[in-house]
mmCIF file with all atom_site columns, C-alpha atoms in Angstrom:
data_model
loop_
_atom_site.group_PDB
_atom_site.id
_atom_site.type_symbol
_atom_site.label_atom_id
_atom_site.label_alt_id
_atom_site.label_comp_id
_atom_site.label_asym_id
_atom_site.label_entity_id
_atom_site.label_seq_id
_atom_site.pdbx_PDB_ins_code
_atom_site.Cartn_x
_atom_site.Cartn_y
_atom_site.Cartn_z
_atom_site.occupancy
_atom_site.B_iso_or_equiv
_atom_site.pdbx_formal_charge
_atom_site.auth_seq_id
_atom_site.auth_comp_id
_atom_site.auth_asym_id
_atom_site.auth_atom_id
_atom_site.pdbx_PDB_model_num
ATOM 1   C CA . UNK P 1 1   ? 129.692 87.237  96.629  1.00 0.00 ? 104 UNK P CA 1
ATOM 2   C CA . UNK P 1 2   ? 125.960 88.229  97.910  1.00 0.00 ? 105 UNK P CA 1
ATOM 3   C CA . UNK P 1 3   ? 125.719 87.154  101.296 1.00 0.00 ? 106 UNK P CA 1
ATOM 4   C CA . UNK P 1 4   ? 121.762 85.710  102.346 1.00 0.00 ? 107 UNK P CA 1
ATOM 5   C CA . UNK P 1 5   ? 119.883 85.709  105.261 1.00 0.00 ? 108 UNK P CA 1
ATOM 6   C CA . UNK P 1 6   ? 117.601 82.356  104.998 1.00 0.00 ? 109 UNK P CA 1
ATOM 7   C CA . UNK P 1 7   ? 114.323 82.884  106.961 1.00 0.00 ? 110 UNK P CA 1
ATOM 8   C CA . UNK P 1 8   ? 111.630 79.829  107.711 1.00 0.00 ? 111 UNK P CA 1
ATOM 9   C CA . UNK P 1 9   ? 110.790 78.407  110.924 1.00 0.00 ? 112 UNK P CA 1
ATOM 10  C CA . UNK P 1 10  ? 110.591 74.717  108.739 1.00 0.00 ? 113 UNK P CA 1
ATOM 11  C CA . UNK P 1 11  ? 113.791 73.127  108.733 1.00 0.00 ? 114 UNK P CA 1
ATOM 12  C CA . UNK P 1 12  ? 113.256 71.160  105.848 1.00 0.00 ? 115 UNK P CA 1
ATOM 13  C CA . UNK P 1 13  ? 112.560 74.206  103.874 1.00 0.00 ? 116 UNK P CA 1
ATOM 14  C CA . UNK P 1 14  ? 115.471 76.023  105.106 1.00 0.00 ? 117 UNK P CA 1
ATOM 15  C CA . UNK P 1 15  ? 117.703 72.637  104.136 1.00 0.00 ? 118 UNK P CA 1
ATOM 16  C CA . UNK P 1 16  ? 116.575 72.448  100.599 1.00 0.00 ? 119 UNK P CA 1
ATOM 17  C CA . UNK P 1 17  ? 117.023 75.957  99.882  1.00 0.00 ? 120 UNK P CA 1
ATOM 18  C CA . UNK P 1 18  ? 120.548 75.980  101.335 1.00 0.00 ? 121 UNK P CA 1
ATOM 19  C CA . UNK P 1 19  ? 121.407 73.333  98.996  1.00 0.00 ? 122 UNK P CA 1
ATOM 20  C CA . UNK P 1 20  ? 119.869 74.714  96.124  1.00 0.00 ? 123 UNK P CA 1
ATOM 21  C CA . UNK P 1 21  ? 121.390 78.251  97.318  1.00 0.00 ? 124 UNK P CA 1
ATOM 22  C CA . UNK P 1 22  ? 124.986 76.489  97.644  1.00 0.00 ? 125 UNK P CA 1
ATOM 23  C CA . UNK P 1 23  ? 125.183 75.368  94.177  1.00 0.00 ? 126 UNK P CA 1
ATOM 24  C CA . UNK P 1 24  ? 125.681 78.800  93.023  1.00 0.00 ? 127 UNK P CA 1
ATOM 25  C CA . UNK P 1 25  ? 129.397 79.676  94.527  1.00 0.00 ? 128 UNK P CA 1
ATOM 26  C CA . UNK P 1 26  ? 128.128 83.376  94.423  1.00 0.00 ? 129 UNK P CA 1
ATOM 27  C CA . UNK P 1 27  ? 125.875 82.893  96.748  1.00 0.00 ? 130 UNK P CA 1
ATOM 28  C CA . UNK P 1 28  ? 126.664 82.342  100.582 1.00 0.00 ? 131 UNK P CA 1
ATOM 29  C CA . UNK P 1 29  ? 124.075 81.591  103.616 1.00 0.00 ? 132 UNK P CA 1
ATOM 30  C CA . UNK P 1 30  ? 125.759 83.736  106.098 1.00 0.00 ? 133 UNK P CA 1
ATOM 31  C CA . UNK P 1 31  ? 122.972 82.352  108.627 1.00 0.00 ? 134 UNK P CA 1
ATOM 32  C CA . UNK P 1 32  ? 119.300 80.938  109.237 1.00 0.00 ? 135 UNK P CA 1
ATOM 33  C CA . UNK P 1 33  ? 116.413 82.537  111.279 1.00 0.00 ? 136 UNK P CA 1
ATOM 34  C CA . UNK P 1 34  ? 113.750 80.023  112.082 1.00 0.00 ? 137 UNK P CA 1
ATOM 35  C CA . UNK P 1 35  ? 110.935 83.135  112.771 1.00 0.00 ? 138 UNK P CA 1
ATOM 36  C CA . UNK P 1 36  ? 110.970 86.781  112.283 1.00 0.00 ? 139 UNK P CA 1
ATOM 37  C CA . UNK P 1 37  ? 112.326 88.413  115.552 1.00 0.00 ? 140 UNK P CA 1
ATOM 38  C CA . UNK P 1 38  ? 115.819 86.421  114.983 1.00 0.00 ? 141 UNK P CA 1
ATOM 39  C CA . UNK P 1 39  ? 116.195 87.454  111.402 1.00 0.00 ? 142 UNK P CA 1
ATOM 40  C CA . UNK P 1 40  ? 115.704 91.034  112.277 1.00 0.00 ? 143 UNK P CA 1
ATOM 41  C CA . UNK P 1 41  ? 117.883 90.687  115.064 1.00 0.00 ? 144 UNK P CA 1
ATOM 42  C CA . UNK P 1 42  ? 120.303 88.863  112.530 1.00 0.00 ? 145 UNK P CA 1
ATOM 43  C CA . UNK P 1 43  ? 120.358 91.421  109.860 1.00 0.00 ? 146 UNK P CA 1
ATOM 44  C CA . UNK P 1 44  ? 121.493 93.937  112.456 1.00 0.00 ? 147 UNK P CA 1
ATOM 45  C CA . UNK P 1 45  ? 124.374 91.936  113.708 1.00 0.00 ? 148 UNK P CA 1
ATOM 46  C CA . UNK P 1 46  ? 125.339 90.782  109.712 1.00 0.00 ? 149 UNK P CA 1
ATOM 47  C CA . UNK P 1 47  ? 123.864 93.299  107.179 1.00 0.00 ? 150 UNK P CA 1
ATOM 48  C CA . UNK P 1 48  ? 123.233 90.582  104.850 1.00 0.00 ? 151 UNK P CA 1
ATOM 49  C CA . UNK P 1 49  ? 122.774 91.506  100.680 1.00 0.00 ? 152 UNK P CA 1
ATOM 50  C CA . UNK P 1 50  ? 119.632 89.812  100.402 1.00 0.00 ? 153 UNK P CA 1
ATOM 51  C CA . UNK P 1 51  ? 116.893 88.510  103.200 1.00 0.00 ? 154 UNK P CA 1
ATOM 52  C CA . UNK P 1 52  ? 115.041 85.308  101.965 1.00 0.00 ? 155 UNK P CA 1
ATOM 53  C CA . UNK P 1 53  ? 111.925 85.247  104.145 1.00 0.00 ? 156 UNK P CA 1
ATOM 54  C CA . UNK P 1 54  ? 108.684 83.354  104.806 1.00 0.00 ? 157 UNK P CA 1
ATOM 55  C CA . UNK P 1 55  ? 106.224 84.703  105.316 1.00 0.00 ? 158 UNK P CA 1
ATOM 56  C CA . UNK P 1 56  ? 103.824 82.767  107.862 1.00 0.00 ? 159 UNK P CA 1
ATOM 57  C CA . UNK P 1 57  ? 106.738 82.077  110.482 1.00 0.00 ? 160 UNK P CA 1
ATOM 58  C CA . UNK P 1 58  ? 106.125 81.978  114.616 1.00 0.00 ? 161 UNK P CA 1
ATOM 59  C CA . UNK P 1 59  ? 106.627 84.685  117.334 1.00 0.00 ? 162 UNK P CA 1
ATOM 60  C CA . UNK P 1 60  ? 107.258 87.580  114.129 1.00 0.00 ? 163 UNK P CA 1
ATOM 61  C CA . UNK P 1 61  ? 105.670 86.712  110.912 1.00 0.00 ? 164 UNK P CA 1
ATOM 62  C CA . UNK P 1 62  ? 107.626 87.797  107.187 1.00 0.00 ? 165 UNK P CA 1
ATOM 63  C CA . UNK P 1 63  ? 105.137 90.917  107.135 1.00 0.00 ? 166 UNK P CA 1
ATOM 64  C CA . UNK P 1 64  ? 106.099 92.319  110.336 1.00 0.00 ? 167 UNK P CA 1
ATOM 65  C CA . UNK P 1 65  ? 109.320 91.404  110.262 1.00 0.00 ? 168 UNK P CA 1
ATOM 66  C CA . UNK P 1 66  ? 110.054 93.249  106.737 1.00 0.00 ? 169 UNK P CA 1
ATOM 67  C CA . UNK P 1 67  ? 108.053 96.269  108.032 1.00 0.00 ? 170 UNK P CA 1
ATOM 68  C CA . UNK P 1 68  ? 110.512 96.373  111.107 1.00 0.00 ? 171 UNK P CA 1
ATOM 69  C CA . UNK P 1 69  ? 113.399 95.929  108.704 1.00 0.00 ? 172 UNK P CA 1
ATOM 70  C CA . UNK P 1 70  ? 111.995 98.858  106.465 1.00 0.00 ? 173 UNK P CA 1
ATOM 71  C CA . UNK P 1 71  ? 111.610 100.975 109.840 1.00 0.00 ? 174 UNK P CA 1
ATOM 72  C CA . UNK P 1 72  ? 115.224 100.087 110.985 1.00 0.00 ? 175 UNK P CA 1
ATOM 73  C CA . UNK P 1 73  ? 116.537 101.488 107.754 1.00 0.00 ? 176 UNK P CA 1
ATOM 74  C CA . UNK P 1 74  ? 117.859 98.359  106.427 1.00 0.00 ? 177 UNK P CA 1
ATOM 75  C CA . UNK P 1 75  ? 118.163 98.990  102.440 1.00 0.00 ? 178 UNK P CA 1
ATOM 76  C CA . UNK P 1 76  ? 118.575 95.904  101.049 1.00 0.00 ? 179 UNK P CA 1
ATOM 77  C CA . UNK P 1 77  ? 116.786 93.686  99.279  1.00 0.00 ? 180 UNK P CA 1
ATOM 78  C CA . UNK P 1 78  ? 113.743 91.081  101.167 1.00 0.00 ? 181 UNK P CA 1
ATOM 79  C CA . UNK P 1 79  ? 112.724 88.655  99.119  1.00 0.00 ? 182 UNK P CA 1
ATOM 80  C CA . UNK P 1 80  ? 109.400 86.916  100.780 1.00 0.00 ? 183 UNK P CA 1
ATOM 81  C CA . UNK P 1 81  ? 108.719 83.128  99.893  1.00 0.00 ? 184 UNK P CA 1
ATOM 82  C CA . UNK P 1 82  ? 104.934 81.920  99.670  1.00 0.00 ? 185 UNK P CA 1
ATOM 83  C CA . UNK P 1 83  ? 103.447 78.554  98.962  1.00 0.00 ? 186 UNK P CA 1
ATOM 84  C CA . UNK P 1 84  ? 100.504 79.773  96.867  1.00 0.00 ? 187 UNK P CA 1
ATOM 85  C CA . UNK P 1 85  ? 100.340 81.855  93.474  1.00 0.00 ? 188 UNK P CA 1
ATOM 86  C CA . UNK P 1 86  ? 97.012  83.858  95.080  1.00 0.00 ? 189 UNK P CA 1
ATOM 87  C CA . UNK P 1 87  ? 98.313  84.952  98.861  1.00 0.00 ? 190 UNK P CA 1
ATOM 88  C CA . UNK P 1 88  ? 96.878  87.800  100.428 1.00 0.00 ? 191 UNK P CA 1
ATOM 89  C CA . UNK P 1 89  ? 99.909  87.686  102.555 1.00 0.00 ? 192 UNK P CA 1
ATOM 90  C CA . UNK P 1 90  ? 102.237 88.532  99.543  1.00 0.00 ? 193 UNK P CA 1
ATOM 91  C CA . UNK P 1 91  ? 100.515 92.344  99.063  1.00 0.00 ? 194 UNK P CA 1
ATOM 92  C CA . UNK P 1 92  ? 100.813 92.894  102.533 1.00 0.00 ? 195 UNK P CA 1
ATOM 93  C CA . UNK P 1 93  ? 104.361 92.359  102.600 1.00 0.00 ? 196 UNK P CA 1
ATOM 94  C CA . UNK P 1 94  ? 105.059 94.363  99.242  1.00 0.00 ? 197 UNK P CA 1
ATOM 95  C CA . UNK P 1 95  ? 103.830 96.772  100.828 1.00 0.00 ? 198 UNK P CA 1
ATOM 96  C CA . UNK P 1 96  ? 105.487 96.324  103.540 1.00 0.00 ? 199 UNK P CA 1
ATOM 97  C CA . UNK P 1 97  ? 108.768 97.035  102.004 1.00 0.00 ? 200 UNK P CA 1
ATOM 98  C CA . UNK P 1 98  ? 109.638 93.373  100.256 1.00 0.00 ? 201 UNK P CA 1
ATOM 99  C CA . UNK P 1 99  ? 111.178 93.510  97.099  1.00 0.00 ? 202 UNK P CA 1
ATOM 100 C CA . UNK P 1 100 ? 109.732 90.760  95.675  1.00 0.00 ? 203 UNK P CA 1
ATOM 101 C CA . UNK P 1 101 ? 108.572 87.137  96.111  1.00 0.00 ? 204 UNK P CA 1
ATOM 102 C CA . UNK P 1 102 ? 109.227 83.654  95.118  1.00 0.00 ? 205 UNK P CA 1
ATOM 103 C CA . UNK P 1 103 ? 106.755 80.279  95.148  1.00 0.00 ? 206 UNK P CA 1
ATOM 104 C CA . UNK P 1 104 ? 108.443 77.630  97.536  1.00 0.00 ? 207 UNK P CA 1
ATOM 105 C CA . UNK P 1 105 ? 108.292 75.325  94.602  1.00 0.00 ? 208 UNK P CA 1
ATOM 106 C CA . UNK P 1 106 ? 110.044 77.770  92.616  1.00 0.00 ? 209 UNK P CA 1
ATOM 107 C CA . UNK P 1 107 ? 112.856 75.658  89.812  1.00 0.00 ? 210 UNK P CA 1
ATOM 108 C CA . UNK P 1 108 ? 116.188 76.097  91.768  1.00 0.00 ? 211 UNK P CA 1
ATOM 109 C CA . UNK P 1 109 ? 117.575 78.107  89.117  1.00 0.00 ? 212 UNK P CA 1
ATOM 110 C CA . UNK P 1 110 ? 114.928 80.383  89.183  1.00 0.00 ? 213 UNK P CA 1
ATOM 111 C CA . UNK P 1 111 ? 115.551 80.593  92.579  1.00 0.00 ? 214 UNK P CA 1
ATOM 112 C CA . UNK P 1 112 ? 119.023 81.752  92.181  1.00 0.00 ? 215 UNK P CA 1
ATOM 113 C CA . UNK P 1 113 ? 118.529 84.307  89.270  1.00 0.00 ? 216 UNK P CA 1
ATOM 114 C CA . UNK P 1 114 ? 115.877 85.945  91.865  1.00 0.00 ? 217 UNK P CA 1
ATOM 115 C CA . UNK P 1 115 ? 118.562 86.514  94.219  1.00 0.00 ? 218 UNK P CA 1
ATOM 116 C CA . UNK P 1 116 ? 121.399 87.565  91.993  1.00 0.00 ? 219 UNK P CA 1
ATOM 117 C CA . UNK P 1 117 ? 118.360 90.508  90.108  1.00 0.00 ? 220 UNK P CA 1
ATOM 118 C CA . UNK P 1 118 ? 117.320 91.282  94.052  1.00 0.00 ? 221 UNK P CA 1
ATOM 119 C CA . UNK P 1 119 ? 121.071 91.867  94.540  1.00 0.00 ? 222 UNK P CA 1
ATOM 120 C CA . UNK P 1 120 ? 121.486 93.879  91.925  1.00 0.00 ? 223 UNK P CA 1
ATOM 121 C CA . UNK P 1 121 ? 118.718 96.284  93.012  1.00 0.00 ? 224 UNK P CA 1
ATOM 122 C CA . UNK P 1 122 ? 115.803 95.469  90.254  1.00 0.00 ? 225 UNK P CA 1
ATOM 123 C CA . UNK P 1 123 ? 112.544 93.669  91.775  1.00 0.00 ? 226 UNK P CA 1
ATOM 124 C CA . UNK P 1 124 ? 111.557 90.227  91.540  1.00 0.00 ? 227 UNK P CA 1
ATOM 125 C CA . UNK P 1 125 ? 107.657 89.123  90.919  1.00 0.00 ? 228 UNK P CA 1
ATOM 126 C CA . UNK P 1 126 ? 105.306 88.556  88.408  1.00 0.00 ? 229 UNK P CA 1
ATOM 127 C CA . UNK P 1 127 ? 103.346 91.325  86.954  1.00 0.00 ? 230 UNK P CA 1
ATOM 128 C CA . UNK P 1 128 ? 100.420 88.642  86.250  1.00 0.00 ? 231 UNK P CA 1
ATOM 129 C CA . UNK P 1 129 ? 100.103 87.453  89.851  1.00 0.00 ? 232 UNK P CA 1
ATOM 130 C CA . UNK P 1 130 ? 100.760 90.956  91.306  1.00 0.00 ? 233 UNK P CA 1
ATOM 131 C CA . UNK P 1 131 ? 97.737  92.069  89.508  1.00 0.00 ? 234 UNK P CA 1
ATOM 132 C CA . UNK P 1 132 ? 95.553  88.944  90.553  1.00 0.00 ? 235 UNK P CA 1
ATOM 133 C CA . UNK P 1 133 ? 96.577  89.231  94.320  1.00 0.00 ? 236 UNK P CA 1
ATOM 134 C CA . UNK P 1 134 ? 95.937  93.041  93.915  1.00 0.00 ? 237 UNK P CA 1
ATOM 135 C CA . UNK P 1 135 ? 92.482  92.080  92.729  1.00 0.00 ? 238 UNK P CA 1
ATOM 136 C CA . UNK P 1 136 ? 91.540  89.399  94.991  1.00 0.00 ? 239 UNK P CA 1
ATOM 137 C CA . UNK P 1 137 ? 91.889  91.659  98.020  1.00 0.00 ? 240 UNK P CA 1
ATOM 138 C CA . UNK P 1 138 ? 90.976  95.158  96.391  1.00 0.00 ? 241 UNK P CA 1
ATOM 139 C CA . UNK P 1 139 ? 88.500  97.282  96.439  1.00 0.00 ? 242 UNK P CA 1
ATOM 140 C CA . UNK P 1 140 ? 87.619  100.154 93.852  1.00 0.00 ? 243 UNK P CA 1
ATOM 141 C CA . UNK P 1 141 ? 86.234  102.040 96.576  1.00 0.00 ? 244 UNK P CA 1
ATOM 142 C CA . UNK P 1 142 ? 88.695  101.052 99.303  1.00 0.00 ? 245 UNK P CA 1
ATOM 143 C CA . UNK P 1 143 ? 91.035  102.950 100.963 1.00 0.00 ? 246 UNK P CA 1
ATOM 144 C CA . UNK P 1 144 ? 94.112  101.647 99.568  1.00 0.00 ? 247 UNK P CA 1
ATOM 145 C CA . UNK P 1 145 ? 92.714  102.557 96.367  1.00 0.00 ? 248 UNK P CA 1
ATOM 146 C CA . UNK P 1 146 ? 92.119  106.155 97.129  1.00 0.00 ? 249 UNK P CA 1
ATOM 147 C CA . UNK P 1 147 ? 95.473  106.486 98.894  1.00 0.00 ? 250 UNK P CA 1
ATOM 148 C CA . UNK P 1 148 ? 96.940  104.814 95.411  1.00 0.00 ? 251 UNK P CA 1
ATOM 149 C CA . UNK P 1 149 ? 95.058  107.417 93.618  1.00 0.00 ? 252 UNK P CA 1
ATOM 150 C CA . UNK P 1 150 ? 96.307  110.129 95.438  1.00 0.00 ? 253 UNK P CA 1
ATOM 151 C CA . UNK P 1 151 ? 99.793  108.712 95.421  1.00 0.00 ? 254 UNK P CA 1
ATOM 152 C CA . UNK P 1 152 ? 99.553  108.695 91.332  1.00 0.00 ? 255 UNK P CA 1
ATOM 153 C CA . UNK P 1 153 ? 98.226  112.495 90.475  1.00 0.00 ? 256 UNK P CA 1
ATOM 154 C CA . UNK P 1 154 ? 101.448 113.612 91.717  1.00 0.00 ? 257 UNK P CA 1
ATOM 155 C CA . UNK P 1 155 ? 102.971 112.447 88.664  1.00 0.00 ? 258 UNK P CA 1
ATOM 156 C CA . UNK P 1 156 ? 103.235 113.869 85.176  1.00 0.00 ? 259 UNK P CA 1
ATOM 157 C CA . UNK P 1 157 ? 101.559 111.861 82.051  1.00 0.00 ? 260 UNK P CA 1
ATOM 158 C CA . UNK P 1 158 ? 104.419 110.792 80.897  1.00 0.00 ? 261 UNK P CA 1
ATOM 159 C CA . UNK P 1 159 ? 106.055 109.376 84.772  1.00 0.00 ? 262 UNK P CA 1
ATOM 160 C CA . UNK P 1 160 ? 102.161 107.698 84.540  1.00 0.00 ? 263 UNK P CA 1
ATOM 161 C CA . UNK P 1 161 ? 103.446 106.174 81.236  1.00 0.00 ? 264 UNK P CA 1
ATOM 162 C CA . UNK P 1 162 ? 106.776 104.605 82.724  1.00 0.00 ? 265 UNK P CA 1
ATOM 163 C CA . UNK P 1 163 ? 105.004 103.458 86.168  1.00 0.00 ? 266 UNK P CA 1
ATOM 164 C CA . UNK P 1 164 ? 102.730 101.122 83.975  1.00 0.00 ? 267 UNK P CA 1
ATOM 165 C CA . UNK P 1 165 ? 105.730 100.047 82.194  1.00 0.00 ? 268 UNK P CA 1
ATOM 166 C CA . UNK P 1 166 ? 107.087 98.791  85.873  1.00 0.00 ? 269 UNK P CA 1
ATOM 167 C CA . UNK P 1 167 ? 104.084 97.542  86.731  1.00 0.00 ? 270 UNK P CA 1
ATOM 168 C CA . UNK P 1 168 ? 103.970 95.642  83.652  1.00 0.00 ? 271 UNK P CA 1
ATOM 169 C CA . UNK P 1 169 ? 107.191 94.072  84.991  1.00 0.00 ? 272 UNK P CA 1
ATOM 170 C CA . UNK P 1 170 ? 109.355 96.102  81.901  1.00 0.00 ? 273 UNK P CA 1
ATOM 171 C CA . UNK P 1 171 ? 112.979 96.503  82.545  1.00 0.00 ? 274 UNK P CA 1
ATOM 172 C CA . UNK P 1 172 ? 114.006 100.283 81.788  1.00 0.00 ? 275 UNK P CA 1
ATOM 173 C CA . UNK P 1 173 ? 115.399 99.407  78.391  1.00 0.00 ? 276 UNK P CA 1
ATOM 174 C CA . UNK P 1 174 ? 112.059 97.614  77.757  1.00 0.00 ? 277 UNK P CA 1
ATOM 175 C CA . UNK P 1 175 ? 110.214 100.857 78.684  1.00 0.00 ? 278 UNK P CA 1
ATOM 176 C CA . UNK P 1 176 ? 112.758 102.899 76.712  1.00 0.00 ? 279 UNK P CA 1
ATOM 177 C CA . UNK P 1 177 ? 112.292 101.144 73.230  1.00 0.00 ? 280 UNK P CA 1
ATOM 178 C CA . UNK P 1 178 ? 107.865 101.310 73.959  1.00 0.00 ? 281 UNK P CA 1
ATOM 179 C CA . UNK P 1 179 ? 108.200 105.121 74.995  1.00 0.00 ? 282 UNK P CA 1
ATOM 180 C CA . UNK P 1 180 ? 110.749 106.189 72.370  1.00 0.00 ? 283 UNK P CA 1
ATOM 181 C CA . UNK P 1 181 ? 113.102 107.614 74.862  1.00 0.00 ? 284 UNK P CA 1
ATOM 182 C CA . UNK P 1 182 ? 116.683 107.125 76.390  1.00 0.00 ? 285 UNK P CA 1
ATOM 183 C CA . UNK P 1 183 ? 117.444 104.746 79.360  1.00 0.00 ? 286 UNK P CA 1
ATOM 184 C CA . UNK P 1 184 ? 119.070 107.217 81.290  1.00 0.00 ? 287 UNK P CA 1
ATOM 185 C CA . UNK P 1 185 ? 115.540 108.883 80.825  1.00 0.00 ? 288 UNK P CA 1
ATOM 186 C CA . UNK P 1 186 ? 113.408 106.031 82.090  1.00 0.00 ? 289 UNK P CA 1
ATOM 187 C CA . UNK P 1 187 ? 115.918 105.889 84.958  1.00 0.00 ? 290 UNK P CA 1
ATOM 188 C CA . UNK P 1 188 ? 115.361 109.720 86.029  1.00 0.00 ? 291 UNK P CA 1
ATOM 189 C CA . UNK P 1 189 ? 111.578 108.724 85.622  1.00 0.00 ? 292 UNK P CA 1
ATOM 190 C CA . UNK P 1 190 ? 111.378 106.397 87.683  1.00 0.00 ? 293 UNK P CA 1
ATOM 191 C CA . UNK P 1 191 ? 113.559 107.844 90.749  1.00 0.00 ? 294 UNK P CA 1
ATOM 192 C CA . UNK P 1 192 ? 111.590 110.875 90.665  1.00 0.00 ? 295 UNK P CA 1
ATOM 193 C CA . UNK P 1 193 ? 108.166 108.395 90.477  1.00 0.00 ? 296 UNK P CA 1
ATOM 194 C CA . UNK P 1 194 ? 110.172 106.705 93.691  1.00 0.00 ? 297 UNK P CA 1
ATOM 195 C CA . UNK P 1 195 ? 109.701 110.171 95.801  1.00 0.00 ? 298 UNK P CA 1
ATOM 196 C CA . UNK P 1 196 ? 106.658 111.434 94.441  1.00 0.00 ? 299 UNK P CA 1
ATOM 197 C CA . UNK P 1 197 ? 104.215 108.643 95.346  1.00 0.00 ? 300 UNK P CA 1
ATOM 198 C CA . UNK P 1 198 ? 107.052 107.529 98.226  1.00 0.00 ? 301 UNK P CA 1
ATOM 199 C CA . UNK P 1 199 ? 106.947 104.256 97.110  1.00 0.00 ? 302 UNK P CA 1
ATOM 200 C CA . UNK P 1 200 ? 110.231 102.089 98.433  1.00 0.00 ? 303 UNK P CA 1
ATOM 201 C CA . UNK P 1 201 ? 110.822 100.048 95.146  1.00 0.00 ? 304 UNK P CA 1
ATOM 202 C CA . UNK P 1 202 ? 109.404 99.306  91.622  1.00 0.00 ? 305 UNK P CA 1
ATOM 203 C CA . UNK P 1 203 ? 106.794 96.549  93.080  1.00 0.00 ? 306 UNK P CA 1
ATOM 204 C CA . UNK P 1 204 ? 105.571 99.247  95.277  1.00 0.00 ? 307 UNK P CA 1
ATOM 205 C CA . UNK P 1 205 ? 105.080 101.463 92.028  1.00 0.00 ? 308 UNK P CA 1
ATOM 206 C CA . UNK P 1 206 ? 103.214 98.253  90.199  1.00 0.00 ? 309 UNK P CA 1
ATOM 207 C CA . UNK P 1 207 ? 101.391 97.821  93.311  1.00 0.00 ? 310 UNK P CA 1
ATOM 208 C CA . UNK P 1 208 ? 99.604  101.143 93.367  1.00 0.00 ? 311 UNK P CA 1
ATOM 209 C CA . UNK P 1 209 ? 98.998  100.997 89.531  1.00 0.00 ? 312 UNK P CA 1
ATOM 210 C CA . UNK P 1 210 ? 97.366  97.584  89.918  1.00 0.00 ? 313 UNK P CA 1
ATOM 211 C CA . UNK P 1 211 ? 95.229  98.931  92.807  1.00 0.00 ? 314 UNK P CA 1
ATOM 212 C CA . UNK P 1 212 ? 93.649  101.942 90.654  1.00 0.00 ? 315 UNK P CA 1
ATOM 213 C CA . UNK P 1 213 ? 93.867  100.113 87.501  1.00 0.00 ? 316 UNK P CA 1
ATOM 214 C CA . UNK P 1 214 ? 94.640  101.084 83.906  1.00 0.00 ? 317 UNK P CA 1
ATOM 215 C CA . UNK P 1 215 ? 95.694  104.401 82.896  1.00 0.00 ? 318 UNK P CA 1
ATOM 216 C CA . UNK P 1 216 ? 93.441  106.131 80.347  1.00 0.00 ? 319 UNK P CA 1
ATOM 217 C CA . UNK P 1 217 ? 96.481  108.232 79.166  1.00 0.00 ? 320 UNK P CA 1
ATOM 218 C CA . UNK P 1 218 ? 97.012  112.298 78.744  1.00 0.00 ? 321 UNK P CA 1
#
């Protein structure tokens, strides 16, 4: 059973995506936040599996609210909901710490697969509108781009190699078969890529490859 935190301070919203939420008997709604400072203040008192969370909310918005989350400790999953494909709100909550993201108008059983991946520790977004959000609020000469730089020389060609196979949204096996190399391998790959560049999670990795752009190889 994953146990979710539902986060939006628009009732409506929170109603249809309980109902959608309940049709899966996997998935329970241990509780709903209306703005950020209650669902941090929830996910201490519950520990929920997976935080749904908007991200423009009253009194704590999503961003702060997973960066205060991320501070705390708290290690699982934040998925942050959004209402358009190009939100400059989105990046700033990736990096923040969220997992992933979802479109409010999301199909309901899209909706549910995203939880049940978040719960079982892969990321959840789009590797086509990471890279446009990345690109509508980038800058080649900008200092998230020279921190992202700095962030990916610590890493070997081939750890380059498998963070722009996460970026491209590749599941290790994916990234396995294009690399000609175990899964086990990918996996070791990526954990050290996790602590070299410190990044929390793999949209953190496909963040800072989208923000210093393609990789000209060794």
């Amino acid at each position: 059973m994953t146990r979710l935190l539902l986060v939006d301070d628009d009732a409506m919203v929170r109603t249809g995506l309980r109902m959608v939420l309940s049709a899966d008997p996997a998935v329970h709604v241990v509780a709903e936040a209306t703005n950020g400072r209650q669902a941090v203040a929830m996910v201490r008192d519950m520990a929920p599996d997976v935080v749904l969370m908007d991200l423009q909310m009253p009194v704590l918005d999503g961003i702060a609210a997973t960066r205060e989350l991320r501070a705390s400790g708290y290690p699982n999953p934040v998925l942050v909901l959004t209402t358009f494909q190009i939100d400059t709100y989105v990046v700033e909550a990736l990096r923040a710490g969220a997992n992933g993201y979802l479109l409010k108008d999301t199909a309901p059983e899209e909706i549910i697969r995203a939880v049940h991946v978040a719960a079982a520790g892969d990321s959840v977004f789009s590797a086509a509108i990471t890279k446009r959000l990345v690109a509508t609020i980038g800058h080649p000469d900008s200092a998230a781009t020279a921190d992202a730089r700095a962030r990916l020389a610590r890493l070997t060609d081939r750890e380059r190699e498998v963070a722009e196979g996460v970026a491209a949204g590749s599941s290790n096996a994916v990234i396995a078969a294009d690399l000609h190399m175990s899964e086990a391998t990918v996996k070791s790959h990526v954990s050290r890529i996790l602590a070299k560049t410190a990044a929390e999670n793999r949209v953190q990795i496909a963040l800072l490859v989208y923000q210093v752009g393609p990789y000209p190889g060794p």
